[in-house]
Short mmCIF file of C-alpha atoms in Angstrom, two decimals:
data_model
loop_
_atom_site.label_atom_id
_atom_site.label_comp_id
_atom_site.label_asym_id
_atom_site.label_seq_id
_atom_site.Cartn_x
_atom_site.Cartn_y
_atom_site.Cartn_z
CA UNK A 1 111.02 50.35 174.46
CA UNK A 2 113.88 48.32 173.08
CA UNK A 3 113.38 46.86 169.62
CA UNK A 4 116.72 45.10 169.17
CA UNK A 5 115.28 41.59 168.84
CA UNK A 6 113.07 40.23 166.14
CA UNK A 7 110.02 38.11 166.57
CA UNK A 8 110.23 35.07 168.81
CA UNK A 9 107.67 32.34 169.33
CA UNK A 10 104.98 33.38 171.75
CA UNK A 11 104.34 31.56 175.00
CA UNK A 12 101.77 32.08 177.73
CA UNK A 13 101.88 34.41 180.75
CA UNK A 14 103.37 37.74 181.83
CA UNK A 15 106.81 37.09 180.35
CA UNK A 16 105.29 36.20 176.97
CA UNK A 17 103.07 39.29 177.02
CA UNK A 18 106.06 41.56 177.67
CA UNK A 19 107.97 39.72 174.95
CA UNK A 20 105.11 40.29 172.51
CA UNK A 21 105.45 44.03 173.02
CA UNK A 22 109.18 43.80 172.35
CA UNK A 23 109.21 41.47 169.37
CA UNK A 24 105.96 41.78 167.45
CA UNK A 25 105.85 44.37 164.71
CA UNK A 26 102.26 45.49 165.38
CA UNK A 27 103.12 47.85 168.24
CA UNK A 28 102.47 51.33 166.82
CA UNK A 29 105.14 53.95 167.43
CA UNK A 30 102.51 56.22 168.98
CA UNK A 31 101.95 53.59 171.71
CA UNK A 32 105.65 52.81 172.01
CA UNK A 33 106.40 56.48 172.70
CA UNK A 34 104.06 56.47 175.70
CA UNK A 35 104.98 53.05 177.14
CA UNK A 36 108.42 54.02 178.33
CA UNK A 37 110.30 55.45 181.30
CA UNK A 38 110.12 54.57 184.99
CA UNK A 39 107.07 52.78 186.36
CA UNK A 40 105.05 54.36 189.17
CA UNK A 41 105.42 52.93 192.69
CA UNK A 42 108.81 51.36 191.92
CA UNK A 43 112.24 52.36 190.67
CA UNK A 44 112.36 50.22 187.54
CA UNK A 45 112.31 51.42 183.92
CA UNK A 46 110.61 49.63 181.05
CA UNK A 47 113.69 49.32 178.82
CA UNK A 48 115.52 47.44 181.58
CA UNK A 49 112.63 44.99 181.87
CA UNK A 50 112.52 44.51 178.09
CA UNK A 51 116.22 43.73 177.86
CA UNK A 52 116.28 41.49 180.92
CA UNK A 53 113.26 39.54 179.76
CA UNK A 54 114.43 39.17 176.16
CA UNK A 55 117.99 38.06 176.81
CA UNK A 56 117.74 36.21 180.13
CA UNK A 57 114.25 35.09 181.11
CA UNK A 58 111.95 34.50 178.18
CA UNK A 59 113.91 31.79 176.27
CA UNK A 60 114.32 29.72 179.44
CA UNK A 61 110.73 30.17 180.63
CA UNK A 62 109.45 29.10 177.22
CA UNK A 63 111.63 25.98 177.39
CA UNK A 64 110.41 25.23 180.92
CA UNK A 65 106.76 25.45 179.86
CA UNK A 66 107.40 22.65 177.38
CA UNK A 67 108.53 20.23 180.10
CA UNK A 68 106.00 17.62 181.19
CA UNK A 69 105.89 18.84 184.78
CA UNK A 70 104.73 22.31 183.70
CA UNK A 71 102.59 21.56 180.65
CA UNK A 72 99.90 19.51 182.42
CA UNK A 73 97.54 21.49 184.65
CA UNK A 74 94.66 19.97 186.59
CA UNK A 75 91.60 22.20 186.67
CA UNK A 76 87.86 21.99 187.27
CA UNK A 77 86.08 23.89 184.51
CA UNK A 78 82.63 22.75 185.66
CA UNK A 79 82.41 24.58 188.96
CA UNK A 80 79.24 26.71 189.02
CA UNK A 81 79.43 30.49 189.23
CA UNK A 82 78.95 31.37 192.92
CA UNK A 83 77.66 34.90 192.29
CA UNK A 84 74.98 34.85 189.59
CA UNK A 85 73.03 32.52 187.34
CA UNK A 86 75.25 31.60 184.46
CA UNK A 87 74.36 32.79 180.98
CA UNK A 88 75.31 29.41 179.56
CA UNK A 89 78.59 28.23 178.18
CA UNK A 90 80.00 29.60 174.94
CA UNK A 91 79.06 27.46 171.95
CA UNK A 92 81.90 28.76 169.76
CA UNK A 93 84.15 25.82 168.93
CA UNK A 94 87.33 27.74 169.81
CA UNK A 95 86.03 28.13 173.38
CA UNK A 96 86.34 24.38 173.85
CA UNK A 97 89.13 22.90 175.96
CA UNK A 98 90.39 19.48 175.01
CA UNK A 99 91.11 17.51 178.21
CA UNK A 100 94.15 15.28 178.21
CA UNK A 101 93.52 11.50 178.14
CA UNK A 102 94.74 9.72 181.27
CA UNK A 103 97.08 7.65 179.14
CA UNK A 104 99.00 10.78 178.14
CA UNK A 105 99.64 12.02 181.68
CA UNK A 106 103.07 11.07 183.08
CA UNK A 107 102.60 8.39 185.70
CA UNK A 108 104.34 10.41 188.41
CA UNK A 109 101.97 13.36 187.97
CA UNK A 110 98.72 11.42 188.13
CA UNK A 111 99.78 9.35 191.14
CA UNK A 112 97.18 11.05 193.29
CA UNK A 113 99.07 13.53 195.47
CA UNK A 114 98.63 17.22 194.76
CA UNK A 115 102.14 17.67 196.14
CA UNK A 116 104.08 15.44 193.76
CA UNK A 117 107.33 17.30 193.94
CA UNK A 118 108.58 16.18 197.35
CA UNK A 119 110.87 13.18 197.49
CA UNK A 120 109.22 12.17 200.74
CA UNK A 121 105.95 11.91 198.82
CA UNK A 122 107.45 10.22 195.76
CA UNK A 123 109.29 7.38 197.44
CA UNK A 124 106.94 4.59 196.32
CA UNK A 125 107.53 1.40 194.33
CA UNK A 126 103.92 1.01 193.28
CA UNK A 127 103.55 3.67 190.58
CA UNK A 128 101.48 1.20 188.55
CA UNK A 129 98.76 1.61 191.16
CA UNK A 130 98.76 5.40 190.89
CA UNK A 131 95.09 5.51 189.89
CA UNK A 132 94.19 4.18 193.35
CA UNK A 133 96.68 6.27 195.35
CA UNK A 134 95.01 8.62 197.78
CA UNK A 135 96.41 11.96 198.85
CA UNK A 136 98.93 10.38 201.21
CA UNK A 137 99.13 7.03 199.49
CA UNK A 138 102.41 7.83 197.80
CA UNK A 139 104.34 7.56 201.07
CA UNK A 140 106.65 4.57 201.06
CA UNK A 141 106.19 2.19 203.98
CA UNK A 142 109.93 2.28 204.62
CA UNK A 143 109.80 5.93 205.74
CA UNK A 144 110.44 6.53 209.39
CA UNK A 145 107.44 7.23 211.61
CA UNK A 146 108.84 10.72 212.20
CA UNK A 147 108.92 11.45 208.47
CA UNK A 148 105.40 10.09 208.04
CA UNK A 149 104.07 12.27 210.84
CA UNK A 150 105.83 15.34 209.47
CA UNK A 151 104.35 14.77 206.04
CA UNK A 152 100.85 14.14 207.40
CA UNK A 153 101.04 17.25 209.61
CA UNK A 154 102.21 19.28 206.66
CA UNK A 155 99.47 17.96 204.36
CA UNK A 156 96.85 18.73 207.01
CA UNK A 157 98.24 22.24 207.36
CA UNK A 158 98.26 22.73 203.61
CA UNK A 159 94.58 21.80 203.40
CA UNK A 160 93.62 24.44 205.95
CA UNK A 161 96.12 27.11 204.94
CA UNK A 162 94.92 30.57 204.00
CA UNK A 163 95.42 31.10 200.29
CA UNK A 164 95.09 34.12 198.05
CA UNK A 165 93.08 31.94 195.65
CA UNK A 166 90.18 29.54 195.77
CA UNK A 167 91.92 26.31 194.82
CA UNK A 168 90.19 23.59 192.82
CA UNK A 169 89.87 20.25 194.58
CA UNK A 170 92.11 18.09 192.44
CA UNK A 171 90.39 14.97 193.80
CA UNK A 172 87.03 16.06 192.37
CA UNK A 173 85.72 13.82 189.55
CA UNK A 174 85.11 17.03 187.57
CA UNK A 175 88.79 18.04 187.68
CA UNK A 176 90.68 17.15 184.51
CA UNK A 177 94.23 17.42 183.27
CA UNK A 178 94.73 19.90 180.44
CA UNK A 179 97.76 20.04 178.17
CA UNK A 180 98.49 23.78 178.14
CA UNK A 181 100.57 23.53 174.97
CA UNK A 182 97.58 22.14 173.08
CA UNK A 183 95.16 24.69 174.55
CA UNK A 184 96.99 28.03 174.17
CA UNK A 185 95.58 31.35 175.29
CA UNK A 186 94.12 33.11 172.25
CA UNK A 187 91.07 34.85 170.85
CA UNK A 188 88.02 32.59 170.92
CA UNK A 189 85.22 34.99 170.00
CA UNK A 190 83.93 35.17 173.59
CA UNK A 191 82.83 38.79 174.16
CA UNK A 192 79.88 41.03 174.90
CA UNK A 193 77.71 41.33 178.04
CA UNK A 194 78.79 38.01 179.59
CA UNK A 195 82.49 38.91 179.42
CA UNK A 196 81.81 42.52 180.47
CA UNK A 197 79.90 41.28 183.51
CA UNK A 198 82.90 39.28 184.73
CA UNK A 199 85.37 42.14 184.42
CA UNK A 200 82.85 44.66 185.76
CA UNK A 201 82.40 42.54 188.89
CA UNK A 202 86.17 42.30 189.31
CA UNK A 203 86.83 46.02 189.00
CA UNK A 204 83.69 47.48 190.54
CA UNK A 205 83.27 45.15 193.52
CA UNK A 206 86.80 44.00 194.36
CA UNK A 207 89.26 46.83 193.63
CA UNK A 208 88.42 49.00 196.64
CA UNK A 209 86.55 51.47 194.41
CA UNK A 210 83.43 53.38 195.45
CA UNK A 211 80.58 53.28 192.94
CA UNK A 212 80.70 57.05 192.64
CA UNK A 213 84.08 56.78 190.88
CA UNK A 214 83.79 55.67 187.26
CA UNK A 215 86.43 53.49 185.65
CA UNK A 216 87.55 54.67 182.18
CA UNK A 217 86.08 52.83 179.16
CA UNK A 218 83.72 50.75 181.28
CA UNK A 219 81.00 49.67 178.78
CA UNK A 220 78.52 49.14 181.63
CA UNK A 221 78.96 52.59 183.20
CA UNK A 222 76.90 55.66 182.23
CA UNK A 223 78.50 58.20 179.90
CA UNK A 224 80.70 60.75 181.69
CA UNK A 225 80.79 63.35 178.95
CA UNK A 226 84.21 65.00 178.69
CA UNK A 227 85.70 63.05 181.59
CA UNK A 228 88.59 61.13 180.01
CA UNK A 229 89.38 59.16 183.15
CA UNK A 230 91.38 61.81 184.99
CA UNK A 231 88.91 61.82 187.90
CA UNK A 232 89.46 58.07 188.27
CA UNK A 233 93.24 58.45 188.38
CA UNK A 234 93.00 61.35 190.80
CA UNK A 235 91.06 59.00 193.09
CA UNK A 236 93.55 56.15 192.49
CA UNK A 237 96.59 58.27 193.36
CA UNK A 238 94.90 59.21 196.63
CA UNK A 239 94.78 55.58 197.76
CA UNK A 240 97.36 53.88 199.95
CA UNK A 241 100.15 51.99 198.17
CA UNK A 242 98.61 48.58 198.84
CA UNK A 243 95.31 49.43 197.15
CA UNK A 244 97.07 51.05 194.19
CA UNK A 245 99.16 47.92 193.80
CA UNK A 246 96.02 45.78 193.87
CA UNK A 247 94.39 47.76 191.07
CA UNK A 248 97.56 47.76 188.94
CA UNK A 249 97.92 44.00 189.27
CA UNK A 250 94.35 43.38 188.13
CA UNK A 251 94.72 45.89 185.28
CA UNK A 252 98.03 44.29 184.29
CA UNK A 253 96.47 40.83 184.34
CA UNK A 254 93.65 42.12 182.13
CA UNK A 255 96.17 43.70 179.75
CA UNK A 256 98.16 40.46 179.54
CA UNK A 257 95.03 38.52 178.60
CA UNK A 258 93.98 41.11 176.00
CA UNK A 259 97.45 41.25 174.49
CA UNK A 260 97.48 37.49 173.96
CA UNK A 261 94.08 37.71 172.28
CA UNK A 262 95.39 40.39 169.90
CA UNK A 263 98.59 38.48 169.13
CA UNK A 264 96.92 35.11 168.59
CA UNK A 265 93.76 36.06 166.70
CA UNK A 266 91.72 33.96 164.27
CA UNK A 267 92.50 35.75 161.01
CA UNK A 268 90.77 33.38 158.63
CA UNK A 269 89.61 29.80 158.30
CA UNK A 270 89.92 27.96 155.00
CA UNK A 271 88.55 24.44 154.55
CA UNK A 272 88.37 24.00 158.30
CA UNK A 273 92.00 25.02 158.82
CA UNK A 274 92.29 28.13 161.00
CA UNK A 275 95.01 30.72 160.53
CA UNK A 276 96.10 32.51 163.74
CA UNK A 277 98.22 35.62 164.04
CA UNK A 278 98.45 39.24 165.27
CA UNK A 279 95.47 41.50 164.63
CA UNK A 280 96.56 45.13 164.42
CA UNK A 281 93.02 46.51 164.35
CA UNK A 282 92.11 44.67 167.55
CA UNK A 283 95.32 45.80 169.25
CA UNK A 284 94.61 49.45 168.41
CA UNK A 285 91.03 49.14 169.65
CA UNK A 286 92.26 47.94 173.03
CA UNK A 287 95.53 49.87 173.49
CA UNK A 288 95.92 52.79 171.07
CA UNK A 289 96.13 56.04 173.07
CA UNK A 290 93.72 57.89 170.75
CA UNK A 291 91.09 55.14 170.56
CA UNK A 292 91.30 54.48 174.30
CA UNK A 293 91.60 58.16 175.36
CA UNK A 294 95.03 57.52 176.83
CA UNK A 295 93.95 54.44 178.78
CA UNK A 296 95.76 51.86 176.58
CA UNK A 297 99.36 52.86 177.48
CA UNK A 298 98.42 52.93 181.18
CA UNK A 299 97.17 49.36 180.90
CA UNK A 300 100.39 48.26 179.21
CA UNK A 301 102.44 49.88 181.96
CA UNK A 302 100.41 47.91 184.47
CA UNK A 303 101.40 44.76 182.60
CA UNK A 304 105.04 45.62 183.32
CA UNK A 305 104.14 46.18 186.96
CA UNK A 306 102.53 42.72 187.08
CA UNK A 307 105.71 41.29 185.55
CA UNK A 308 107.82 42.91 188.29
CA UNK A 309 105.66 41.49 191.08
CA UNK A 310 105.83 37.95 189.68
CA UNK A 311 109.55 38.29 188.96
CA UNK A 312 110.12 39.33 192.56
CA UNK A 313 108.15 36.32 193.81
CA UNK A 314 110.31 33.94 191.76
CA UNK A 315 113.47 35.43 193.21
CA UNK A 316 112.08 35.10 196.76
CA UNK A 317 110.88 31.50 196.45
CA UNK A 318 114.19 30.17 195.10
CA UNK A 319 115.35 28.79 198.51
CA UNK A 320 112.22 26.64 198.65
CA UNK A 321 113.19 24.79 195.46
CA UNK A 322 116.92 24.74 196.13
CA UNK A 323 116.41 22.18 198.91
CA UNK A 324 117.38 18.60 198.12
CA UNK A 325 113.97 17.37 199.30
CA UNK A 326 112.22 19.10 196.41
CA UNK A 327 111.96 17.02 193.26
CA UNK A 328 109.78 18.08 190.30
CA UNK A 329 108.46 14.57 189.88
CA UNK A 330 106.91 13.06 186.75
CA UNK A 331 108.45 9.59 186.90
CA UNK A 332 111.10 10.33 184.27
CA UNK A 333 114.21 10.60 186.45
CA UNK A 334 116.49 12.14 183.82
CA UNK A 335 113.99 14.74 182.60
CA UNK A 336 112.97 15.58 186.18
CA UNK A 337 116.58 16.37 187.06
CA UNK A 338 116.98 18.51 183.94
CA UNK A 339 113.74 20.34 184.71
CA UNK A 340 114.84 21.20 188.22
CA UNK A 341 118.24 22.37 186.94
CA UNK A 342 116.53 24.64 184.41
CA UNK A 343 114.17 26.01 187.06
CA UNK A 344 117.03 26.77 189.46
CA UNK A 345 118.88 28.47 186.62
CA UNK A 346 115.85 30.71 186.05
CA UNK A 347 115.75 31.52 189.75
CA UNK A 348 119.40 32.56 189.63
CA UNK A 349 118.60 34.90 186.76
CA UNK A 350 115.67 36.44 188.65
CA UNK A 351 117.96 37.12 191.61
CA UNK A 352 120.35 39.03 189.34
CA UNK A 353 117.72 41.59 188.30
CA UNK A 354 118.92 44.91 189.84
CA UNK A 355 115.61 46.79 190.19
CA UNK A 356 113.18 44.52 192.02
CA UNK A 357 109.94 45.79 193.50
CA UNK A 358 110.31 46.20 197.27
CA UNK A 359 107.40 44.36 198.84
CA UNK A 360 108.54 45.48 202.31
CA UNK A 361 107.05 48.89 201.48
CA UNK A 362 103.62 47.24 201.70
CA UNK A 363 101.70 46.61 204.94
CA UNK A 364 104.37 48.53 206.83
CA UNK A 365 102.17 50.64 209.12
CA UNK A 366 101.06 49.84 212.63
CA UNK A 367 100.81 46.08 213.11
CA UNK A 368 97.08 45.92 213.74
CA UNK A 369 96.16 48.14 210.80
CA UNK A 370 98.65 46.43 208.49
CA UNK A 371 97.32 42.99 209.42
CA UNK A 372 93.73 44.05 208.78
CA UNK A 373 94.61 45.62 205.42
CA UNK A 374 96.59 42.55 204.36
CA UNK A 375 93.64 40.28 205.16
CA UNK A 376 91.31 42.58 203.22
CA UNK A 377 93.76 42.49 200.29
CA UNK A 378 93.88 38.68 200.43
CA UNK A 379 90.11 38.23 200.60
CA UNK A 380 89.49 40.63 197.70
CA UNK A 381 91.93 38.70 195.54
CA UNK A 382 90.47 35.36 196.63
CA UNK A 383 87.06 36.63 195.58
CA UNK A 384 88.42 37.45 192.12
CA UNK A 385 89.68 33.89 191.78
CA UNK A 386 86.12 32.71 192.48
CA UNK A 387 84.73 35.04 189.80
CA UNK A 388 86.78 33.12 187.23
CA UNK A 389 84.25 30.30 187.60
CA UNK A 390 81.70 32.68 186.06
CA UNK A 391 83.54 32.95 182.73
CA UNK A 392 81.35 31.39 180.04
CA UNK A 393 84.12 30.32 177.65
CA UNK A 394 86.02 27.23 178.81
CA UNK A 395 89.34 28.24 177.29
CA UNK A 396 89.04 31.75 178.74
CA UNK A 397 88.07 30.21 182.08
CA UNK A 398 91.10 27.89 181.96
CA UNK A 399 93.58 30.72 181.43
CA UNK A 400 91.72 33.09 183.76
CA UNK A 401 91.88 30.53 186.57
CA UNK A 402 95.52 29.71 185.86
CA UNK A 403 96.67 33.33 185.71
CA UNK A 404 94.80 34.39 188.84
CA UNK A 405 96.11 31.35 190.69
CA UNK A 406 99.63 32.11 189.47
CA UNK A 407 99.41 35.71 190.67
CA UNK A 408 97.81 34.60 193.92
CA UNK A 409 100.72 32.20 194.46
CA UNK A 410 103.17 35.04 193.80
CA UNK A 411 101.45 37.17 196.45
CA UNK A 412 101.49 34.26 198.88
CA UNK A 413 105.26 33.96 198.36
CA UNK A 414 105.96 37.68 198.76
CA UNK A 415 104.17 37.81 202.10
CA UNK A 416 105.72 34.58 203.46
CA UNK A 417 109.37 35.66 203.54
CA UNK A 418 109.96 34.70 207.18
CA UNK A 419 108.44 31.26 206.67
CA UNK A 420 110.57 30.64 203.56
CA UNK A 421 113.73 31.65 205.41
CA UNK A 422 112.99 29.06 208.13
CA UNK A 423 112.46 26.11 205.76
CA UNK A 424 114.17 22.86 206.88
CA UNK A 425 116.51 21.33 204.31
CA UNK A 426 115.40 17.70 204.48
CA UNK A 427 111.81 17.65 205.69
CA UNK A 428 108.47 19.28 204.87
CA UNK A 429 107.63 22.54 206.58
CA UNK A 430 104.40 23.41 208.32
CA UNK A 431 105.04 27.10 207.78
CA UNK A 432 105.11 27.30 204.00
CA UNK A 433 104.26 24.86 201.22
CA UNK A 434 103.27 24.98 197.57
CA UNK A 435 101.12 22.40 195.83
CA UNK A 436 102.01 21.23 192.35
CA UNK A 437 98.93 23.10 191.09
CA UNK A 438 100.31 26.35 192.52
CA UNK A 439 103.80 25.71 191.10
CA UNK A 440 102.49 25.03 187.60
CA UNK A 441 100.19 28.07 187.75
CA UNK A 442 102.96 30.37 189.02
CA UNK A 443 105.47 29.53 186.28
CA UNK A 444 102.91 29.49 183.47
CA UNK A 445 101.30 32.74 184.64
CA UNK A 446 104.71 34.41 184.68
CA UNK A 447 105.61 32.74 181.41
CA UNK A 448 102.54 34.24 179.76
CA UNK A 449 103.39 37.75 180.96
CA UNK A 450 106.90 37.70 179.48
#
């Protein structure tokens, strides 16, 4: 792995996680020696990702996350767990999420439409009445009847569209805006059986794995004696590409979360003032090849695989945002224009990456079988997004929901190529749309993996 750049400020998401491995000094050489070379199931090497991310992507993504459009995320942290009786919410103070006061939210964001990036939706003179605007209330009365009908048809389609994630209802009274910059992903102290139960349900019930195959280092599984996980990987390699990809994405997401916890750890607290920073001991416990019986480096490689999938999605969705109808709307005309320019610049960089993952290699068998497998893939991932409502720590739940929604949005993009290619330039499309919630999740999820 390249070590030519010194420490940079950490962000959130896949890009930030990859950047942490490149820039932070706590990566032991014994791990570095094993997290190298070409990734499985693609033709990309880790050094190329490191260099591309460090010099092209990460600085711009970090800047984008600071823009108003991308820093405010609306989320419902009070949805009950749909699968088991909750153990109760974490009482540790660092688990708490501080919601953003309404007065702090840019007027264009809180105007009531979950799709506040389309000019056809933003053409209203009554922003002062944004508190009362309903989902379609931001349509200006001067729009043609044809434009109104197109927007209404599109909104109706968007409500019924099949997603890879269970989306929060942004109109729910329980949904609140959160300033992501003031609630960063970091170690909160949430651990033990409650956290294990969440991840165990994700891996054991949703990753296409039979119960007879034991996942390495699973604290809830019986001891396997001398089995160091090789039987698990023998089983994994025997799966079809699509199911291997699914497991690697979940493992990579897990690694990204754990890496952020290690890099932003509560080291000490003096007179009520916490000191956060990298915790080498915690990193070794989770990723050192000796302490994890070789599992740690595999998890870090899966983080790079996650990065590649999300990078590919950004390069594929560029035409959607390049249309003149798309406006990342907050109400601040000058900043909105700058934000869109920065986003398009990032898309251009993603297109220039020479070793993208080829999503066309997935679901490429007979049409009936491929369609069935793709639906199974989608439903398994959607189920994982629902499990995030079972996380007992609010801050962990916030970032778990955001990162799964971001990855789910990336998958939605990758498997909607035909619809994206057919997008009209100056009107909404029934075939493919993204809500603001999905856009914010996508860029912040990728930003936290870099």
